[in-house]
XYZ file of C-alpha atoms in Angstrom:
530
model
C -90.623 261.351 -18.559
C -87.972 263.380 -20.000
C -85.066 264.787 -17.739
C -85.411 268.433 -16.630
C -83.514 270.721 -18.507
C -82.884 273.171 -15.897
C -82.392 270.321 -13.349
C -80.780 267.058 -14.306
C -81.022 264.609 -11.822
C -81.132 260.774 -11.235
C -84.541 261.045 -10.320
C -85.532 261.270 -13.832
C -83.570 258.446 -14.569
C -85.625 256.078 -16.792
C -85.441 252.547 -14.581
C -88.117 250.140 -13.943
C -89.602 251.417 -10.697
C -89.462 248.898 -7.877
C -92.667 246.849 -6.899
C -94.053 247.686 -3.174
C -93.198 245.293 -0.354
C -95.702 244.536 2.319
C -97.128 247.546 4.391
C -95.953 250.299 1.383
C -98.517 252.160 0.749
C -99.962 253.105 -2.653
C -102.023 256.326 -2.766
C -104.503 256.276 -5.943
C -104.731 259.824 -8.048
C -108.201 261.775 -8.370
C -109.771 259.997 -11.530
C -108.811 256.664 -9.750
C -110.427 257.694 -6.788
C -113.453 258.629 -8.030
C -113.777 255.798 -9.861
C -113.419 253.361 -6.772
C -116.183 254.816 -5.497
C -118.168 253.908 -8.345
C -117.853 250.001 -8.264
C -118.207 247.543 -5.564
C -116.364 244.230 -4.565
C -114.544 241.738 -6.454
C -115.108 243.409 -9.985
C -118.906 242.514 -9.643
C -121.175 245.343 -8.870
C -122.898 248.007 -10.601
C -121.712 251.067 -11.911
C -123.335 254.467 -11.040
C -125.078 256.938 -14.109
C -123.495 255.338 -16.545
C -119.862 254.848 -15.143
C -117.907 252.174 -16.773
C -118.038 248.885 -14.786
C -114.890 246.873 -13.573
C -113.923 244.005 -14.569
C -112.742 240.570 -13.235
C -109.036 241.827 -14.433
C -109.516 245.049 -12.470
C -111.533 243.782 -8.862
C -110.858 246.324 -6.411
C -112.771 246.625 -2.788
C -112.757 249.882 -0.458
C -113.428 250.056 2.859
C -112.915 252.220 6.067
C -111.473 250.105 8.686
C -111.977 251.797 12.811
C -110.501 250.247 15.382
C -112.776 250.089 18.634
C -112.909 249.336 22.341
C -114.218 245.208 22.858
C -116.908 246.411 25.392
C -117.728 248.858 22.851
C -119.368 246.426 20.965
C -122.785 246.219 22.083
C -123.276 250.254 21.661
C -122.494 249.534 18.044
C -125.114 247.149 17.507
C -127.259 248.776 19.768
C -126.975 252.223 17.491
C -127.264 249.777 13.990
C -130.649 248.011 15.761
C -132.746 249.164 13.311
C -131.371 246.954 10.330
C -131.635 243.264 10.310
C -127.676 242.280 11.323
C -126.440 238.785 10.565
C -123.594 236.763 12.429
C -120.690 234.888 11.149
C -117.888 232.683 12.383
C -114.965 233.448 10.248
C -111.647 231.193 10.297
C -109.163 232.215 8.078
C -105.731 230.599 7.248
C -102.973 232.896 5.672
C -100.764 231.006 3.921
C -97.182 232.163 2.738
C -93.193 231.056 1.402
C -90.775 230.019 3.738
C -89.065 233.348 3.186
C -92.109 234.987 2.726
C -92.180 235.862 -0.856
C -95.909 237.303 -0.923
C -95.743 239.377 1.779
C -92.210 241.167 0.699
C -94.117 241.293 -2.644
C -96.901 243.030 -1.142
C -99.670 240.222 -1.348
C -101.189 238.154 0.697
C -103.185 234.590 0.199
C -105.775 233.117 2.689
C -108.138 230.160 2.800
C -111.433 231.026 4.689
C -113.823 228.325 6.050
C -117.641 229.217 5.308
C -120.870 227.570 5.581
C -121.000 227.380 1.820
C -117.264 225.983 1.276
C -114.065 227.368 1.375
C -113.238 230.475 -0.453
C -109.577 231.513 -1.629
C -108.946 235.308 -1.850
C -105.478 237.174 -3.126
C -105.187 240.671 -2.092
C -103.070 243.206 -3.049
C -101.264 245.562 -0.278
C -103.007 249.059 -0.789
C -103.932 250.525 2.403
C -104.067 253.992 3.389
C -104.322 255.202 7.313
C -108.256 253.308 7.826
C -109.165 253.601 3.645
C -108.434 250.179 1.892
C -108.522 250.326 -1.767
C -106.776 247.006 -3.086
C -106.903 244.458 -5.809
C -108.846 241.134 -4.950
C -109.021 237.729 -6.664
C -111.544 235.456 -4.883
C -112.810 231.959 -6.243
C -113.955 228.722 -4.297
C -112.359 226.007 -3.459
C -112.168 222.369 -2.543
C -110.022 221.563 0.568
C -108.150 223.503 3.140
C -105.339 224.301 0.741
C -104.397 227.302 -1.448
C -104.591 226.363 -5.436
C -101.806 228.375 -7.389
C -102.617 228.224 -10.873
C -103.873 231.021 -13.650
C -107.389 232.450 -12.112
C -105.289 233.143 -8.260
C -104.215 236.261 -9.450
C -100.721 237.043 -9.909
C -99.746 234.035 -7.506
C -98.267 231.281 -10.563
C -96.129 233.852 -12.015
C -94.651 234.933 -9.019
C -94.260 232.341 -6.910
C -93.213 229.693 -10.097
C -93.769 226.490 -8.403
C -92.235 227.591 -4.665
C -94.558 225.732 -1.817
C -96.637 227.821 0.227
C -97.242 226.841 3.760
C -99.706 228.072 6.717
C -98.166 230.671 9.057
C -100.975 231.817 11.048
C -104.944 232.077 11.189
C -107.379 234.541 12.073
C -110.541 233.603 13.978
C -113.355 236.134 14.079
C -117.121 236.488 15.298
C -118.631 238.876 13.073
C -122.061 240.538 12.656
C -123.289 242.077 9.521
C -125.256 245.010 8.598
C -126.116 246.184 4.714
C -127.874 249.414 4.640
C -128.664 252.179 2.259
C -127.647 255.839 2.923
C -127.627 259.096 0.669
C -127.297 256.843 -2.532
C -124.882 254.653 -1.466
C -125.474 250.680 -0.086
C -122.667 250.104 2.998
C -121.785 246.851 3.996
C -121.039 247.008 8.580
C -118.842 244.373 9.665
C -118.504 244.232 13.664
C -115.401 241.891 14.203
C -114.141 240.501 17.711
C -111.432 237.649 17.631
C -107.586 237.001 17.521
C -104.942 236.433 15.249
C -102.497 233.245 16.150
C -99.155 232.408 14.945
C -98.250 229.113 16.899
C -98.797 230.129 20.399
C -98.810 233.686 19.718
C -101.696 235.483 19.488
C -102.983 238.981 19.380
C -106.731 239.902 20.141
C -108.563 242.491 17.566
C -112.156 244.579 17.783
C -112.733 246.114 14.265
C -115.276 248.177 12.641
C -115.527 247.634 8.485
C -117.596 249.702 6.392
C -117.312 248.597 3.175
C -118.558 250.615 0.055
C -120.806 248.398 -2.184
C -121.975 251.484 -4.532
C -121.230 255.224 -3.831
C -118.856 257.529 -2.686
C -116.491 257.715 0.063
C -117.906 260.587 1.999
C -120.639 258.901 3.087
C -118.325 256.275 4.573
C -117.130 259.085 6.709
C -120.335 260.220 7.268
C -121.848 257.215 8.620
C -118.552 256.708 10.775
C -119.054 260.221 12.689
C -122.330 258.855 13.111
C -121.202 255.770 14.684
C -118.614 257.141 16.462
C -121.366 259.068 18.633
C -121.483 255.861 20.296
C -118.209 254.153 20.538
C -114.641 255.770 20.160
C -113.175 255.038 16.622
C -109.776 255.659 15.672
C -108.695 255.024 12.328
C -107.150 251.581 11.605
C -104.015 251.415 9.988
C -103.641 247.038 9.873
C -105.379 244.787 8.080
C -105.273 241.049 9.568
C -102.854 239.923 7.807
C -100.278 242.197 9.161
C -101.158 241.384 12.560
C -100.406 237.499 11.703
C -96.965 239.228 10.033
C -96.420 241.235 13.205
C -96.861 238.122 15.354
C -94.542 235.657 12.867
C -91.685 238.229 12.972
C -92.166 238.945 16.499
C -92.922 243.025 15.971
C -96.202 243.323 18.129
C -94.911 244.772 21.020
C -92.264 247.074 19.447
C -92.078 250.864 18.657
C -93.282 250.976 15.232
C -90.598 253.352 12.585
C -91.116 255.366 9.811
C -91.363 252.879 6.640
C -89.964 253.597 3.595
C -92.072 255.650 1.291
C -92.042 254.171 -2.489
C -93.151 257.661 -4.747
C -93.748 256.934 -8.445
C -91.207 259.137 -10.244
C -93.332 259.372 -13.056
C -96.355 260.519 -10.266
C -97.583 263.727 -9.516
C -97.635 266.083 -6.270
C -100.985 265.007 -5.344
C -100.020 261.144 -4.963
C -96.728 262.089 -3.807
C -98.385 264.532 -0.830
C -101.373 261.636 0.171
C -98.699 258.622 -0.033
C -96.458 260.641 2.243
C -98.944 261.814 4.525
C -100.777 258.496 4.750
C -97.611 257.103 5.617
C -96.907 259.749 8.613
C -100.464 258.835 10.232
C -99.505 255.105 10.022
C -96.202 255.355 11.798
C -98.413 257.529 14.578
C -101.079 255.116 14.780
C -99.268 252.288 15.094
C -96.909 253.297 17.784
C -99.986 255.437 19.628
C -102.096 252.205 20.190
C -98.552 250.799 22.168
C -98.579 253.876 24.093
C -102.033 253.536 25.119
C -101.829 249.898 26.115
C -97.794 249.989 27.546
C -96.813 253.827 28.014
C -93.828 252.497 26.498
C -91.016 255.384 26.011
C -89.958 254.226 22.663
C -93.995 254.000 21.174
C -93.847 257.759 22.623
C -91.245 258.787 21.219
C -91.962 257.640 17.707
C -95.328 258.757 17.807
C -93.912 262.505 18.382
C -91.836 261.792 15.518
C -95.193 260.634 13.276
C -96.766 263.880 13.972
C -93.968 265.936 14.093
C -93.239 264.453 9.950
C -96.976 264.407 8.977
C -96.584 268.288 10.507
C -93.591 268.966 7.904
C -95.048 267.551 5.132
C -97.861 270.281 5.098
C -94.955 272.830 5.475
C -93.245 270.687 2.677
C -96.101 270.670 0.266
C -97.516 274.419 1.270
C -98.076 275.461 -2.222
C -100.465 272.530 -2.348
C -102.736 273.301 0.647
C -102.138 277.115 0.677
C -105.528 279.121 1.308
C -106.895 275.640 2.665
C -109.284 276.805 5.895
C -109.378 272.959 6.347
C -105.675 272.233 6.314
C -105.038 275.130 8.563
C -107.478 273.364 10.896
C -105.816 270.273 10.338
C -102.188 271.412 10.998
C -103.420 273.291 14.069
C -104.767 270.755 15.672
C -101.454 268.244 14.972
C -99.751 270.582 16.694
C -102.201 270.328 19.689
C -102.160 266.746 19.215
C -98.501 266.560 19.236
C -98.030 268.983 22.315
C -99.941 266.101 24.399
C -96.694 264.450 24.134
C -94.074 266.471 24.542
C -94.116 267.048 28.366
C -93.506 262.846 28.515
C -91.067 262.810 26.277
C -89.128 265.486 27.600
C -88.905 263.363 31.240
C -87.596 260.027 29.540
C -85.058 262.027 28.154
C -84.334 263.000 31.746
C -84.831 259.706 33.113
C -82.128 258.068 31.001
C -79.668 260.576 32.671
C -80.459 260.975 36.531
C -80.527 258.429 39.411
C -81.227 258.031 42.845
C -84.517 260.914 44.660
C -84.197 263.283 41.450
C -85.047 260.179 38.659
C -87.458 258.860 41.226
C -89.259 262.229 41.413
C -89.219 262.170 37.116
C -90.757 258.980 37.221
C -93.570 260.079 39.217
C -94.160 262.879 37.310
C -93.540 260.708 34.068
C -96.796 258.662 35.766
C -99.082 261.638 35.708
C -98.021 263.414 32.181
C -98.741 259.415 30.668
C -102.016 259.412 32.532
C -102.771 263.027 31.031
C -101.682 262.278 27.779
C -103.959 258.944 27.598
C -106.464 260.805 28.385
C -105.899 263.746 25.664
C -105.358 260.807 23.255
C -108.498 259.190 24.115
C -111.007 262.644 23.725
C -112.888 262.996 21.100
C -111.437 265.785 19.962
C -108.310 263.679 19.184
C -110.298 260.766 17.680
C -112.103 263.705 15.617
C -108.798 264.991 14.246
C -107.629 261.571 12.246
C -110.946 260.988 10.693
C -111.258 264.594 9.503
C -107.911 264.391 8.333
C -108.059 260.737 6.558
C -111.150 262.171 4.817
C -109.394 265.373 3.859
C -106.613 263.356 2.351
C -109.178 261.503 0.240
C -111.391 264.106 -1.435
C -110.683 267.202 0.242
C -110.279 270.135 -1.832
C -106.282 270.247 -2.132
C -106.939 267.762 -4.862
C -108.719 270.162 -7.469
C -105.008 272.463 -7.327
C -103.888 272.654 -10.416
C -100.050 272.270 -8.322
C -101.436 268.851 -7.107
C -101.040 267.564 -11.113
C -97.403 268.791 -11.251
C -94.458 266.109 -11.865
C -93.130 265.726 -8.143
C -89.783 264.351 -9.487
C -88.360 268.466 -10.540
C -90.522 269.755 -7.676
C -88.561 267.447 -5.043
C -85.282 268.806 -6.041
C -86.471 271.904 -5.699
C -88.101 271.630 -2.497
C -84.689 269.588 -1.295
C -82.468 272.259 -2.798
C -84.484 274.932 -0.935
C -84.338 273.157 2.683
C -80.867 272.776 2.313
C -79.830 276.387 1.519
C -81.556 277.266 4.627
C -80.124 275.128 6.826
C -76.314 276.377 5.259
C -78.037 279.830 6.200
C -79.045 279.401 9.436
C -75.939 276.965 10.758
C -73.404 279.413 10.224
C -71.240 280.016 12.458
C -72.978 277.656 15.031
C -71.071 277.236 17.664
C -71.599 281.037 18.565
C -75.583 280.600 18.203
C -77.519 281.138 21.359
C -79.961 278.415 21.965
C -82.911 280.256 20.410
C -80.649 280.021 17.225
C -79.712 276.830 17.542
C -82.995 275.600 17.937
C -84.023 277.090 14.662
C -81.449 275.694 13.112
C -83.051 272.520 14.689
C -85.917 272.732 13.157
C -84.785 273.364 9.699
C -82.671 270.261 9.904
C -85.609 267.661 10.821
C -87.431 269.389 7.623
C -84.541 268.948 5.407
C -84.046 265.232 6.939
C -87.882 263.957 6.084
C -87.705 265.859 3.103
C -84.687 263.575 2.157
C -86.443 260.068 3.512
C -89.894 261.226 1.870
C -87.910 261.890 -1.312
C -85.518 258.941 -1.108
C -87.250 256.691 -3.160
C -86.850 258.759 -6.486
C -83.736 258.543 -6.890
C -82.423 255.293 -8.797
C -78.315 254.317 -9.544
C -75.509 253.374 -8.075
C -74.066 256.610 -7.559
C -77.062 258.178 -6.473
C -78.062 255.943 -3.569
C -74.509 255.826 -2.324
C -74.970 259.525 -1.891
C -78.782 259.060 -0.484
C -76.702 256.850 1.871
C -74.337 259.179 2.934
C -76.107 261.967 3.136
C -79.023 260.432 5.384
C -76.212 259.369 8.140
C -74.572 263.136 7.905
C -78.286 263.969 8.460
C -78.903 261.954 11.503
C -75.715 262.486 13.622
C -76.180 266.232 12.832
C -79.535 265.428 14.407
C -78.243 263.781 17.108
C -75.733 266.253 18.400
C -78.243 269.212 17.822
C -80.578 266.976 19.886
C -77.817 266.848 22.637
C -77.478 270.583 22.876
C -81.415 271.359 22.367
C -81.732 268.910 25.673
C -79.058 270.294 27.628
C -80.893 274.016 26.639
C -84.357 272.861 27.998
C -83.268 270.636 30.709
C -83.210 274.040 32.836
C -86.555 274.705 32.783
C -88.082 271.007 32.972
C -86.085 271.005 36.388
C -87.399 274.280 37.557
C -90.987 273.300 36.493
C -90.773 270.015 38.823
C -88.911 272.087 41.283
C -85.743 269.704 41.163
C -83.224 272.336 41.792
C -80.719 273.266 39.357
C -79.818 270.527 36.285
C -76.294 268.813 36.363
C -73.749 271.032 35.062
C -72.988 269.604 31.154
C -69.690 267.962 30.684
C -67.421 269.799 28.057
C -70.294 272.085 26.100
C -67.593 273.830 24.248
C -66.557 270.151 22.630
C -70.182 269.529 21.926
C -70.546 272.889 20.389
C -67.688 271.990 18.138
C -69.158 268.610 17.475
C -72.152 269.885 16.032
C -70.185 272.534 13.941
C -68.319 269.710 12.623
C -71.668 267.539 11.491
C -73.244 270.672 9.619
C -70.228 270.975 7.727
C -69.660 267.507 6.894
C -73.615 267.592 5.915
C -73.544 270.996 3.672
C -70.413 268.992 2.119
C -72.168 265.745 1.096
C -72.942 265.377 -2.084
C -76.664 265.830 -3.029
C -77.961 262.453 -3.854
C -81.052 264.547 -6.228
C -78.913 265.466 -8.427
């Protein structure tokens, strides 16, 4: 792509564009999509009037992954009674480098046991909050170990004689379903097992539908079906990365935003489905630890998944504008996100009182968690990331003629625009009342995920050490606006839970002038866009 005229800026900067690590997410455009739905697995099905076929060099599977309740189980089969179901014992060994070079390179290898032999697949990371769309190269076998040579894929050229070894196995009881619906053939797979890595393990209860021949709406169609008798949220990890989250020890910690690799030479579209795919992950993720643990961190960074998958339909507004869906959508994010807020607001408060008051916090910490669970766990919540992961697939927003713009100009402008307004709105901030301030607030979080969702467009030296610079001006900004935003509500939390009066903040003058301070050093920092 040729640099903007009216813009230059290393984002346009013609450099080999990075491959995706493991967990990256890769959002395919319209044409792609459609076609997807068109083939079936491993590069051997059927086409659809006339559609051109894929190949072996192009094998791609899709499939909408729900994550369920264990005693849910028999409801599912109960509700799927009508079609002849088969079952399957499924062992799987995943197999890796001792500095695990596949996974950082986005792939993963496995050996799986079968009646029939043993059967070798290579899979490429592609997922996309509960719809998988990834490369696959599949062959059989002889023996329990991996073969590396010119039909695994892109395995000999990468790896280039490196040993693989096991690093963990997956062990599933699965029952099968294949049924035909609206002119598509769905493959059901009910799974119920664990993942080990040594003596670590980590149980799973999964619901597959896999697309044989069709279209992806009637994937979601068949799932609201289902999910009239079971409660399906939308899975955001394959198996593999629960084996990676159990190697690396990361299954019982608060889950944070990933980076977000954006083709430069992409379009809006990808650009608003990658980054919005991303946001539910980072909420999924951390709500399934809040559900089992109530843990304050899992909380707190599912708040901030909503609150960025909220910005990014401010962000991209031109794209969704006149949307009676996405106005839906956003609406009920923000309802989804309010179920939060009352329990995050306490741990905030419990990190800075002791003795009767943080005792009385932590009880009423108990029942917000136990109301929030429950809000979590409605239907109307489990309703609102299916609608939305099927909006983000073919919804309408993807006919705008704005969705087949260049996002590389339009991020600069969008950046340039967030920035001006927080330079408007922070002047003179010290004096600000808190109303103000909070604004002010606001308009820095957009500007900050603006700048992470954005980061990966920009490419040189110069340009990242800016990215870097700018992103920590960005942050303790944040953080002392955060300071003075709790100090402002703190007030009326204790009033609410009829505490009495808040302590008394130490030195708010200081803090005013600390925050001064970080918006200036922020509007100062050199813009990394351009």
């Amino acid at each position: 792509m040729p640099p903007c005229a009216t813009c230059p800026s290393p984002f346009f900067e013609n450099r080999p564009i990075a491959p995706l690590r493991a967990g990256a997410l890769r959002y395919h455009d319209k044409s792609r999509q459609k076609r997807i739905g068109l083939t079936t697995n491993h590069g051997r099905g059927s086409s659809r009037h006339g559609e051109t076929r894929r190949t072996m060099a192009d094998p791609t599977e899709i499939e909408l992954k729900l994550d369920l309740d264990p005693a849910d189980h028999a409801a599912i089969a109960a509700a799927l009674a009508a079609e002849p179901g088969v079952d399957a014992h499924l062992v799987s060994t995943y197999f890796d480098t001792p500095t695990l070079a596949l996974r950082d390179n986005g792939l993963t290898l496995r050996v799986r046991k079968t009646d029939k032999g043993n059967i070798q697949t290579v899979k490429a990371a592609g997922s996309a909050a509960g719809l998988f769309a990834r490369p696959e190269w599949e062959r059989g076998i002889d023996g329990d170990l991996p073969v590396i040579d010119a039909a695994s894929g892109p395995l000999a050229s990468l790896l280039q004689g490196e040993p693989v070894a096991e690093r963990f196995t997956s062990d599933i009881n699965r029952t099968i379903w294949t049924i035909a619906r609206d002119g598509a053939t769905i493959e059901i797979a009910l799974d119920r097992g664990e993942v080990r890595a040594g003596e670590l393990t980590a149980s799973l209860s999964e619901l597959e539908l896999e697309l044989k021949a069709g279209s992806p709406p009637v994937l979601f169609a068949l799932a609201r079906t289902l999910a009239k008798s079971a409660k399906l949220r939308i899975g955001v990890l394959s198996k593999s990365e629960r084996g990676y989250d159990l190697v690396e020890g990361r299954q019982q910690r608060a889950f944070k935003a990933e980076p977000i690799l954006l083709d430069r030479h992409g379009t809006v579209g990808e650009a608003f489905g990658a980054i919005a795919q991303s946001c539910i992950r980072q909420f999924r993720r951390n709500e399934a630890l809040l559900l089992e643990s109530g843990d304050a961190d899992a909380v707190h960074q599912a708040r901030v998944g909503l609150r960025r998958l909220r910005s990014v339909f401010s962000l991209f507004k031109h794209l969704v504008r006149d949307d009676p869906i996405a106005d839906r959508l956003r609406e009920e994010l923000k309802w989804l996100a309010g179920s939060l807020g009352d329990i995050r607001n306490l741990d905030v408060l419990l990190k800075r009182t002791d003795g009767t008051v943080h005792r009385r916090l932590a009880r009423e910490r108990a029942k917000a968690l136990k109301l929030a669970k429950a809000e979590l766990t409605s239907d109307r919540a489990l309703a609102i990331m299916l609608d939305l992961a099927e909006w983000l697939a073919i919804g309408d927003w993807r006919d705008q003629e704005a969705a087949t713009a260049s996002i590389a100009p339009v991020a600069v402008s969008l950046l340039d625009r967030h920035r001006r307004r927080l330079r408007k709105r922070g002047r003179h901030l010290a004096k600000l009342d808190d109303a103000h301030r909070h604004h002010v607030r606001i308009e820095a979080k957009k500007l900050r995920y603006a700048a992470e969702f954005f980061a990966s467009l920009s490419r040189g030296r110069k340009a990242l050490r800016r990215q870097r610079d700018f992103l920590e001006a960005m942050e303790t900004l944040q953080d002392e606006l955060g300071l003075l935003n709790d100090i402002a509500t703190a007030p009326g939390i204790f009033a609410r839970y009829k505490l009495g009066d808040p302590p008394e903040p130490k030195d708010l003058g200081a803090l005013l002038k600390r925050a001064e301070k970080a918006l200036e050093t922020l509007v100062e920092a050199k813009r990394f866009w351009r």
